Amino acid sequence: MKIVFRFALCVFAALALAVPASAQVTTGSLAGKVLNARQEPVAGASIIAIHLPSGTSYESTTRADGRFQINGVRVGGPYSVTVAFTGGSGAAFAPETQENLEVFLGVAADLVFNVKEIAVSETVTVTATSDAVFASNRTGAATAVTRQEIATLPTISNRLESFVRLTPAMGGNMSFAGQDNRMNNITVDGSYFNNSFGLGNQPGDRTNVAPISMDAIEQVQVNVAPFDVRSGNFVGAGVNTVTRSGTNSFRGSGFYQWRDQGLTGTEAKDSTVNVGTFKFSNYGGWGAGPIVKNRLFFFGNAEKEETEQPGTTFRANRGGEAAAGSVMRVNASDLDALSSFLQQRYSYDTGPYQEYQHLTPGRRLLGKFDYNVNSRNKLSFRYNQLDSETDVAVSNSSSLGFGNRRGNPSLGLNYQASNYQILENRKSGVAELNTVIGNTMSNSLIVGYHSSGESRATRIGTFFPFVDIL
C-alpha cells in the first residue's frame, strides 16, 4: 500500500508570470485586446465571459494597453464573450458579443475586438482576428483531445492510450518522444495519477481495468515540450486530464456492452485450435445536472465490468498420447492422484488442472461537484475509486530456480490453486479553488489525495507450500 498526499499552491500573473509548483493545469484562459478604429488600445472596457451550458460567468477589465486575460476558465464551451465600454467625453460603443467560443485545456483562446467610436445611437461592427502574442497555437508541442473526439473515436480497451495516440509524438504502449512509458506524468484534475508500483506505465495496468471511465473525461492534453511552467515533472510527456462537470440541464446515459470468443480464430493452417471460452461484459452510466441553477452542479459515473478467459487451453495426457499441440506430457492419472492425496492428507483443495477460467472483475465510480461562489471564485471537488483484481498464472520466472519448465506447455501443468491474484484498488480525491485577483493575477489552490493498493491474493483455497514435481 502506498499513500501519496500532495498539496500545491500556484500563484501566477495573467501574462504567464508563474511560480513552479506541483499543481498541473486544469483550466483554460480567455485572452485578447480591444482596439479602436485607429488601432489604439481601449482601456477600462468590461469583459464578461459566460459558459452557456452552466451559466458560469467570468469578468475582467482591459488594462492601459487594451489587453485582458481571464485565467481559471472551465474547459469546453460554448462560451459567449461580451465587451462593453462607456468612456469620458462622449466616447462609447455598444456592447458586442462573440459567440460559440471553445476553451481548451492549458490554452488561451485569443480574441481581438476591433471597435469604432460612435454616438450612442450608431451601430458597431466587431470582428475577431488572430493575435500573435496570444495565439492559441503558441503552447509548445501539445495535443488536445476534446469531449467530442473522446465520444466518437473507436476503442476496445476504453482506456487512455486509445485517445492520446492522436499526438504525433506517441509510439507504442504510452511511450512519448522515444522515452520509457514510466517517464510520463499523468494527472487528473491537477492531481498526480501515476502508477506508483513501477511495473506499469499508468494506473490500471496491473489488471488492465480503466480506473476512470472515458465517459467521465471532458478533455485530455498531451504535452511534450510545454511553454507553461506549471506543467512539468516528466521526461516523456505530461498527460493532463480534466473530468466532466454538470450543467444547467439534467443529462445522463446508460449502456451495456459485451463480446465473446466469436471474434477469436480457431484454426492455424490445417489444425483446429481450442481457444476456450471468452466473455466480456461492461455496463454502467452517468448522470449530471444542477443542484442550484447557475451555482452548484454535480456529475456522477459508475460502471462494472468483468472479463473471463481461459486459465489454460492445455490438457493432461490421457495415457499413450503424443505430447503435441495442446496435449501435455504429464498424465491425468498422476495429477488426479496428487490432488486426491493433498485433499485427504492436508485438506487442501488444489482445484482443477485444466478447463478453468481466469476472471478479471472491475468496479469504478466517480463523483464531482462544482460550485460557482461568484464571478471570481470557483470551487470543485472530485472523488473516484477503482476496485479490481485479476487472476495470474503461477510464475515461471527463472529467478525462482525453475528455469522455463513451467513456462513450457509440453513439460508442466499446474492446479488452479497454484495461481494467484493481483489486486489494484485506487482511491483519489482532489479539491480545487480558482480565484481571480484583480485584472492581472489569479490563484489556484489544489489539495489532492491518492491511495493505491496492489496486493496479492488467491481466488480459491488457502496458501500452501509450493510443490514442484520433476
Coordinates of C-alpha atoms in Angstrom, one line a residue:
M1 CA 0.0 0.0 0.0
K2 CA 1.3 3.4 -0.9
I3 CA -0.4 6.6 0.0
V4 CA 0.6 9.9 -1.6
F5 CA -0.6 13.3 -0.3
R6 CA 0.0 16.3 -2.5
F7 CA -0.6 20.0 -1.6
A8 CA 0.1 22.6 -4.2
L9 CA -0.4 26.4 -4.3
C10 CA 0.2 28.1 -7.6
V11 CA 0.0 31.9 -7.9
F12 CA 0.6 33.4 -11.3
A13 CA 0.1 36.6 -13.2
A14 CA -2.1 36.9 -16.2
L15 CA 0.7 37.3 -18.6
A16 CA 2.3 33.9 -17.9
L17 CA 4.1 35.0 -14.7
A18 CA 4.1 31.7 -12.8
V19 CA 5.6 30.0 -9.8
P20 CA 6.6 26.4 -10.4
A21 CA 4.7 24.1 -8.1
S22 CA 3.3 20.6 -8.1
A23 CA 0.0 21.8 -9.4
Q24 CA -0.9 20.9 -13.0
V25 CA -3.1 22.9 -15.4
T26 CA -6.8 22.1 -15.0
T27 CA -8.4 25.1 -16.8
G28 CA -8.0 27.3 -19.9
S29 CA -7.9 31.0 -20.4
L30 CA -9.5 33.8 -22.4
A31 CA -7.2 36.5 -23.6
G32 CA -7.1 39.2 -26.1
K33 CA -7.3 43.0 -26.6
V34 CA -9.8 45.7 -27.6
L35 CA -8.7 48.3 -30.2
N36 CA -10.5 51.3 -31.7
A37 CA -10.7 52.3 -35.3
R38 CA -7.2 53.8 -35.2
Q39 CA -5.8 50.6 -33.8
E40 CA -5.3 52.2 -30.5
P41 CA -5.9 50.3 -27.2
V42 CA -9.1 50.8 -25.3
A43 CA -8.5 50.8 -21.6
G44 CA -11.2 50.2 -19.0
A45 CA -13.5 48.1 -21.2
S46 CA -15.5 45.4 -19.3
I47 CA -15.2 41.8 -20.4
I48 CA -17.8 39.3 -19.4
A49 CA -17.5 35.6 -20.5
I50 CA -20.3 33.1 -19.9
H51 CA -20.1 29.4 -20.2
L52 CA -23.6 28.9 -21.7
P53 CA -24.4 25.3 -20.6
S54 CA -23.8 26.1 -16.9
G55 CA -24.3 29.9 -16.7
T56 CA -20.8 30.2 -15.1
S57 CA -19.5 33.7 -15.6
Y58 CA -16.1 35.3 -15.6
E59 CA -15.2 39.0 -15.6
S60 CA -12.2 41.2 -16.3
T61 CA -11.3 44.7 -17.5
T62 CA -8.9 45.8 -20.2
R63 CA -5.6 47.4 -19.0
A64 CA -4.0 50.5 -20.3
D65 CA -2.6 48.6 -23.3
G66 CA -6.1 47.3 -24.1
R67 CA -5.3 43.8 -23.2
F68 CA -7.3 41.4 -21.0
Q69 CA -6.8 37.9 -19.7
I70 CA -9.2 35.7 -17.7
N71 CA -7.4 32.7 -16.1
G72 CA -9.0 29.6 -14.5
V73 CA -11.7 29.3 -17.1
R74 CA -13.6 26.0 -17.3
V75 CA -12.7 24.0 -20.4
G76 CA -15.2 23.2 -23.1
G77 CA -18.0 25.5 -24.3
P78 CA -19.6 27.1 -26.0
Y79 CA -18.7 30.5 -24.5
S80 CA -20.2 33.9 -25.1
V81 CA -17.8 36.8 -24.6
T82 CA -19.1 40.4 -24.4
V83 CA -17.2 43.6 -24.3
A84 CA -18.8 46.9 -23.2
F85 CA -17.3 50.4 -22.7
T86 CA -18.6 53.9 -21.9
G87 CA -15.7 56.4 -21.7
G88 CA -15.5 60.0 -21.0
S89 CA -16.1 62.9 -23.4
G90 CA -19.0 61.1 -25.0
A91 CA -16.8 58.2 -26.3
A92 CA -18.8 55.0 -26.2
F93 CA -19.6 51.8 -28.1
A94 CA -22.4 49.4 -27.7
P95 CA -21.9 46.0 -26.1
E96 CA -20.8 43.4 -28.6
T97 CA -20.6 39.7 -28.3
Q98 CA -18.6 36.8 -29.8
E99 CA -20.4 33.5 -29.7
N100 CA -19.6 29.8 -29.9
L101 CA -16.1 30.0 -28.4
E102 CA -14.4 26.9 -27.2
V103 CA -11.8 26.8 -24.4
F104 CA -9.1 24.2 -24.4
L105 CA -7.1 22.8 -21.5
G106 CA -4.0 24.8 -20.8
V107 CA -4.5 27.1 -23.8
A108 CA -5.5 30.8 -24.0
A109 CA -8.3 31.4 -26.5
D110 CA -7.1 34.6 -28.3
L111 CA -9.6 37.3 -29.2
V112 CA -9.4 40.7 -30.8
F113 CA -12.2 43.2 -30.7
N114 CA -11.9 46.0 -33.3
V115 CA -14.4 48.7 -32.4
K116 CA -15.2 52.2 -33.6
E117 CA -16.1 55.2 -31.5
I118 CA -19.6 56.2 -32.3
A119 CA -22.5 58.1 -31.0
V120 CA -24.8 56.1 -28.7
S121 CA -27.4 55.7 -31.5
E122 CA -25.0 54.2 -34.0
T123 CA -24.2 50.5 -34.5
V124 CA -20.8 48.8 -34.1
T125 CA -19.2 46.1 -36.1
V126 CA -16.9 43.7 -34.2
T127 CA -14.5 41.2 -35.9
A128 CA -12.2 38.6 -34.5
T129 CA -8.7 38.1 -35.8
S130 CA -5.6 36.2 -34.8
D131 CA -3.1 37.8 -32.5
A132 CA 0.5 36.7 -32.5
V133 CA 1.1 37.3 -28.8
F134 CA -1.9 35.3 -27.5
A135 CA -2.2 32.8 -30.4
S136 CA -3.6 29.6 -29.1
N137 CA -1.1 27.6 -31.1
R138 CA 1.8 29.1 -29.0
T139 CA 1.6 26.4 -26.3
G140 CA 4.6 24.2 -27.2
A141 CA 4.3 20.7 -28.5
A142 CA 0.9 19.8 -27.3
T143 CA -2.2 17.9 -28.5
A144 CA -5.7 18.4 -27.1
V145 CA -8.4 15.6 -27.3
T146 CA -11.8 17.1 -26.8
R147 CA -15.0 15.6 -25.4
Q148 CA -16.5 15.2 -28.9
E149 CA -13.4 13.3 -30.1
I150 CA -13.5 11.0 -27.0
A151 CA -17.1 10.2 -27.7
T152 CA -16.6 9.4 -31.3
L153 CA -13.2 7.7 -31.6
P154 CA -13.2 3.9 -31.6
T155 CA -11.7 2.0 -28.6
I156 CA -11.6 -1.6 -27.4
S157 CA -9.9 -1.1 -24.0
N158 CA -11.8 2.1 -23.1
R159 CA -8.5 3.3 -21.7
L160 CA -6.4 6.5 -22.1
E161 CA -4.0 5.1 -24.7
S162 CA -6.8 4.7 -27.3
F163 CA -7.1 8.5 -27.4
V164 CA -3.7 10.1 -26.6
R165 CA -2.3 8.3 -29.7
L166 CA -3.7 11.3 -31.6
T167 CA -0.4 13.1 -30.7
P168 CA 2.3 12.5 -33.3
A169 CA 4.9 12.1 -30.5
M170 CA 3.3 8.8 -29.3
G171 CA 5.0 5.5 -30.0
G172 CA 3.7 2.2 -28.7
N173 CA 2.3 1.5 -25.2
M174 CA 2.1 5.1 -24.0
S175 CA 5.7 5.9 -25.0
F176 CA 6.2 9.6 -26.0
A177 CA 9.1 11.1 -27.8
G178 CA 11.0 7.9 -27.6
Q179 CA 11.1 7.8 -23.8
D180 CA 10.2 5.0 -21.4
N181 CA 6.4 5.0 -20.7
R182 CA 7.1 5.2 -17.0
M183 CA 8.7 8.6 -17.6
N184 CA 5.3 10.2 -18.2
N185 CA 3.4 12.3 -15.7
I186 CA -0.3 11.6 -15.7
T187 CA -2.6 14.0 -13.8
V188 CA -6.3 14.1 -13.3
D189 CA -7.9 17.4 -12.3
G190 CA -4.5 18.7 -11.3
S191 CA -3.7 15.7 -9.0
Y192 CA -1.0 13.1 -9.7
F193 CA -2.4 9.9 -11.1
N194 CA 0.6 7.7 -11.8
N195 CA 1.3 4.1 -11.4
S196 CA 3.3 4.1 -8.1
F197 CA 4.3 0.4 -8.1
G198 CA 6.7 0.9 -11.1
L199 CA 5.8 -2.1 -13.2
G200 CA 3.1 -0.4 -15.2
N201 CA 3.0 2.9 -17.1
Q202 CA -0.4 4.1 -15.9
P203 CA -3.0 3.3 -13.3
G204 CA -5.0 0.2 -14.2
D205 CA -2.0 -1.5 -15.9
R206 CA -1.8 -4.3 -13.3
T207 CA -5.3 -5.6 -14.0
N208 CA -5.9 -3.9 -17.4
V209 CA -9.0 -2.2 -16.0
A210 CA -9.5 1.5 -16.7
P211 CA -9.5 3.4 -13.3
I212 CA -11.7 6.2 -14.8
S213 CA -14.3 5.8 -17.5
M214 CA -13.7 7.8 -20.6
D215 CA -17.4 8.8 -20.3
A216 CA -16.3 10.9 -17.3
I217 CA -13.5 12.7 -19.1
E218 CA -14.0 16.2 -20.5
Q219 CA -10.7 16.8 -22.2
V220 CA -7.1 15.4 -22.4
Q221 CA -4.0 17.4 -23.2
V222 CA -0.6 15.7 -24.1
N223 CA 2.4 18.0 -23.5
V224 CA 5.8 17.0 -24.8
A225 CA 7.6 20.4 -24.5
P226 CA 5.2 22.8 -22.9
F227 CA 5.8 26.6 -22.5
D228 CA 3.7 26.7 -19.4
V229 CA 5.9 26.4 -16.3
R230 CA 3.1 24.8 -14.4
S231 CA 3.4 21.7 -16.4
G232 CA 6.4 19.5 -15.5
N233 CA 7.8 16.5 -13.6
F234 CA 8.1 14.4 -16.7
V235 CA 10.7 13.3 -19.3
G236 CA 8.3 11.7 -21.8
A237 CA 5.1 13.6 -21.8
G238 CA 2.6 15.2 -19.4
V239 CA -0.8 13.6 -19.9
N240 CA -3.2 16.1 -18.3
T241 CA -6.8 15.2 -17.9
V242 CA -9.9 17.0 -16.6
T243 CA -13.1 15.3 -15.7
R244 CA -16.6 16.3 -16.7
S245 CA -18.9 18.7 -14.8
G246 CA -22.6 19.2 -14.6
T247 CA -24.5 22.0 -16.3
N248 CA -27.9 23.6 -16.0
S249 CA -29.5 20.7 -17.9
F250 CA -30.2 17.3 -16.5
R251 CA -28.5 14.7 -18.7
G252 CA -27.5 11.1 -18.4
S253 CA -26.7 7.9 -20.3
G254 CA -26.6 4.2 -19.7
F255 CA -25.1 1.3 -21.6
Y256 CA -24.4 -2.4 -21.7
Q257 CA -21.8 -3.9 -24.0
W258 CA -20.3 -7.4 -24.4
R259 CA -18.3 -9.7 -26.6
D260 CA -17.2 -13.4 -26.7
Q261 CA -14.9 -15.8 -28.4
G262 CA -16.8 -15.3 -31.7
L263 CA -14.0 -12.9 -32.7
T264 CA -11.2 -15.3 -31.9
G265 CA -9.6 -17.5 -34.6
T266 CA -10.0 -21.3 -34.2
E267 CA -7.6 -22.6 -37.0
A268 CA -3.9 -22.5 -37.5
K269 CA -3.0 -23.8 -41.0
D270 CA -4.7 -27.2 -41.1
S271 CA -5.0 -27.6 -37.4
T272 CA -8.1 -26.8 -35.3
V273 CA -7.2 -24.8 -32.1
N274 CA -9.1 -24.9 -28.9
V275 CA -9.3 -21.2 -28.0
G276 CA -11.5 -21.8 -24.9
T277 CA -14.3 -19.5 -23.7
F278 CA -14.0 -15.8 -23.7
K279 CA -16.6 -13.4 -22.1
F280 CA -16.5 -9.7 -21.5
S281 CA -19.3 -7.5 -20.2
N282 CA -19.4 -3.9 -19.2
Y283 CA -22.4 -1.9 -18.0
G284 CA -23.0 1.4 -16.2
G285 CA -23.9 5.0 -16.8
W286 CA -23.5 8.6 -15.9
G287 CA -25.7 11.5 -14.8
A288 CA -25.3 15.2 -14.4
G289 CA -27.2 18.4 -13.7
P290 CA -27.8 21.4 -11.5
I291 CA -28.3 21.3 -7.7
V292 CA -28.7 25.1 -7.7
K293 CA -29.1 26.6 -11.2
N294 CA -26.0 28.6 -12.3
R295 CA -24.3 27.9 -9.0
L296 CA -23.9 24.3 -7.9
F297 CA -23.6 21.2 -10.2
F298 CA -23.0 17.5 -9.9
F299 CA -21.6 14.8 -12.2
G300 CA -21.6 11.1 -11.4
N301 CA -20.4 7.9 -13.1
A302 CA -20.5 4.2 -12.1
E303 CA -19.5 1.2 -14.1
K304 CA -18.9 -2.5 -13.6
E305 CA -17.0 -4.8 -15.9
E306 CA -15.8 -8.5 -16.0
T307 CA -13.5 -10.3 -18.3
E308 CA -13.5 -14.1 -18.3
Q309 CA -10.8 -16.0 -20.3
P310 CA -9.2 -19.5 -20.2
G311 CA -6.6 -20.0 -17.5
T312 CA -5.1 -22.7 -19.7
T313 CA -6.1 -24.3 -23.0
F314 CA -3.7 -27.2 -22.5
R315 CA -4.9 -30.6 -21.2
A316 CA -3.3 -33.5 -19.4
N317 CA -2.3 -36.7 -21.2
R318 CA -5.0 -39.4 -21.0
G319 CA -2.4 -42.1 -21.4
G320 CA -0.5 -43.2 -24.5
E321 CA -1.0 -39.9 -26.3
A322 CA 1.8 -38.0 -28.0
A323 CA 2.8 -34.8 -26.3
A324 CA 1.9 -32.4 -29.1
G325 CA -0.4 -29.4 -29.7
S326 CA -2.4 -28.8 -26.6
V327 CA -1.7 -32.3 -25.1
M328 CA 0.8 -32.4 -22.2
R329 CA 3.4 -35.0 -21.2
V330 CA 2.0 -35.2 -17.7
N331 CA -0.6 -37.9 -17.2
A332 CA -4.1 -37.0 -15.9
S333 CA -4.0 -40.0 -13.6
D334 CA -0.9 -38.6 -11.9
L335 CA -2.5 -35.2 -11.4
D336 CA -5.7 -36.8 -10.1
A337 CA -3.7 -38.9 -7.6
L338 CA -1.7 -36.0 -6.3
S339 CA -4.8 -33.8 -5.9
S340 CA -6.6 -36.6 -4.0
F341 CA -3.6 -37.1 -1.7
L342 CA -3.4 -33.4 -0.8
Q343 CA -7.1 -33.3 -0.1
Q344 CA -7.1 -36.4 2.1
R345 CA -3.8 -35.8 3.9
Y346 CA -3.9 -32.0 4.3
S347 CA -7.5 -31.0 3.4
Y348 CA -6.0 -28.9 0.7
D349 CA -8.2 -28.3 -2.4
T350 CA -5.9 -27.9 -5.5
G351 CA -8.7 -27.0 -7.8
P352 CA -8.8 -28.3 -11.4
Y353 CA -5.7 -28.5 -13.6
Q354 CA -7.4 -27.9 -16.8
E355 CA -10.6 -26.2 -18.3
Y356 CA -10.7 -23.5 -15.7
Q357 CA -11.2 -19.8 -16.2
H358 CA -9.4 -16.6 -15.2
L359 CA -11.6 -13.7 -14.1
T360 CA -10.9 -10.0 -14.0
P361 CA -13.7 -8.1 -12.4
G362 CA -13.6 -4.3 -12.0
R363 CA -15.8 -1.6 -10.4
R364 CA -15.2 2.1 -10.8
L365 CA -17.1 5.2 -9.7
L366 CA -16.6 8.9 -9.9
G367 CA -18.4 11.9 -8.4
K368 CA -17.8 15.6 -8.9
F369 CA -19.3 18.8 -7.6
D370 CA -18.7 22.3 -8.9
Y371 CA -19.7 25.5 -7.1
N372 CA -19.6 28.9 -8.6
V373 CA -19.0 31.0 -5.4
N374 CA -19.1 34.2 -7.5
S375 CA -17.7 35.5 -10.8
R376 CA -14.2 35.5 -9.3
N377 CA -14.1 32.2 -7.2
K378 CA -14.9 28.7 -8.5
L379 CA -14.7 25.6 -6.2
S380 CA -14.7 22.0 -7.3
F381 CA -14.3 18.6 -5.7
R382 CA -13.8 15.2 -7.4
Y383 CA -13.6 11.7 -5.9
N384 CA -13.1 8.4 -7.8
Q385 CA -12.4 4.9 -6.8
L386 CA -11.3 1.7 -8.6
D387 CA -11.7 -1.9 -7.2
S388 CA -10.3 -4.5 -9.5
E389 CA -8.5 -7.9 -9.5
T390 CA -7.2 -10.3 -12.0
D391 CA -6.1 -14.0 -11.9
V392 CA -2.5 -14.6 -12.9
A393 CA -0.8 -17.9 -13.7
V394 CA 1.9 -19.2 -11.4
S395 CA 5.2 -17.5 -12.1
N396 CA 7.7 -19.2 -14.4
S397 CA 10.5 -16.8 -13.6
S398 CA 14.0 -18.2 -13.9
S399 CA 14.9 -16.2 -10.8
L400 CA 12.8 -18.7 -8.8
G401 CA 15.2 -21.5 -9.8
F402 CA 12.7 -23.3 -12.0
G403 CA 14.1 -22.2 -15.4
N404 CA 11.5 -22.2 -18.1
R405 CA 10.0 -25.6 -17.2
R406 CA 6.6 -24.3 -16.1
G407 CA 6.6 -21.8 -19.0
N408 CA 7.0 -24.7 -21.5
P409 CA 3.5 -26.1 -22.0
S410 CA 4.7 -29.5 -23.0
L411 CA 6.6 -30.0 -19.7
G412 CA 4.3 -28.6 -17.0
L413 CA 0.7 -28.2 -15.9
N414 CA -0.4 -26.6 -12.6
Y415 CA -3.5 -26.6 -10.5
Q416 CA -5.7 -23.6 -10.4
A417 CA -5.0 -23.1 -6.6
S418 CA -1.3 -22.5 -7.6
N419 CA -2.2 -19.4 -9.3
Y420 CA -2.7 -16.0 -7.6
Q421 CA -4.4 -12.7 -8.0
I422 CA -3.2 -9.1 -8.5
L423 CA -5.3 -6.5 -6.8
E424 CA -5.5 -3.0 -8.0
N425 CA -7.5 -0.7 -5.7
R426 CA -7.3 3.0 -6.0
K427 CA -8.9 6.0 -4.3
S428 CA -8.3 9.5 -5.4
G429 CA -9.8 12.9 -4.4
V430 CA -8.9 16.4 -5.3
A431 CA -10.3 19.8 -4.3
E432 CA -9.5 23.0 -6.3
L433 CA -10.3 26.7 -5.7
N434 CA -9.7 29.0 -8.6
T435 CA -9.7 32.7 -7.8
V436 CA -9.3 35.8 -10.0
I437 CA -7.4 38.6 -8.2
G438 CA -7.9 42.0 -9.9
N439 CA -7.2 42.1 -13.6
T440 CA -3.6 40.8 -13.6
M441 CA -3.5 37.9 -11.1
S442 CA -5.1 34.6 -10.5
N443 CA -4.7 31.9 -7.9
S444 CA -5.1 28.2 -8.0
L445 CA -5.2 26.1 -4.8
I446 CA -5.2 22.3 -5.3
V447 CA -5.3 19.7 -2.5
G448 CA -5.1 16.1 -3.6
Y449 CA -5.1 12.7 -2.0
H450 CA -4.3 9.4 -3.7
S451 CA -4.2 5.9 -2.3
S452 CA -3.1 2.8 -4.3
G453 CA -3.0 -0.8 -3.2
E454 CA -1.5 -3.6 -5.4
S455 CA -1.6 -6.5 -3.0
R456 CA -1.7 -10.2 -3.9
A457 CA -4.4 -12.8 -3.0
T458 CA -5.7 -16.1 -4.0
R459 CA -9.1 -16.9 -5.5
I460 CA -9.6 -20.4 -4.3
G461 CA -8.2 -22.4 -1.4
T462 CA -5.6 -21.2 1.1
F463 CA -1.9 -20.6 0.9
F464 CA 0.1 -23.9 0.8
P465 CA 3.8 -24.8 0.4
F466 CA 4.7 -25.0 -3.3
V467 CA 5.0 -28.5 -4.7
D468 CA 7.0 -28.8 -7.9
I469 CA 7.4 -32.4 -9.3
L470 CA 10.1 -33.1 -11.9

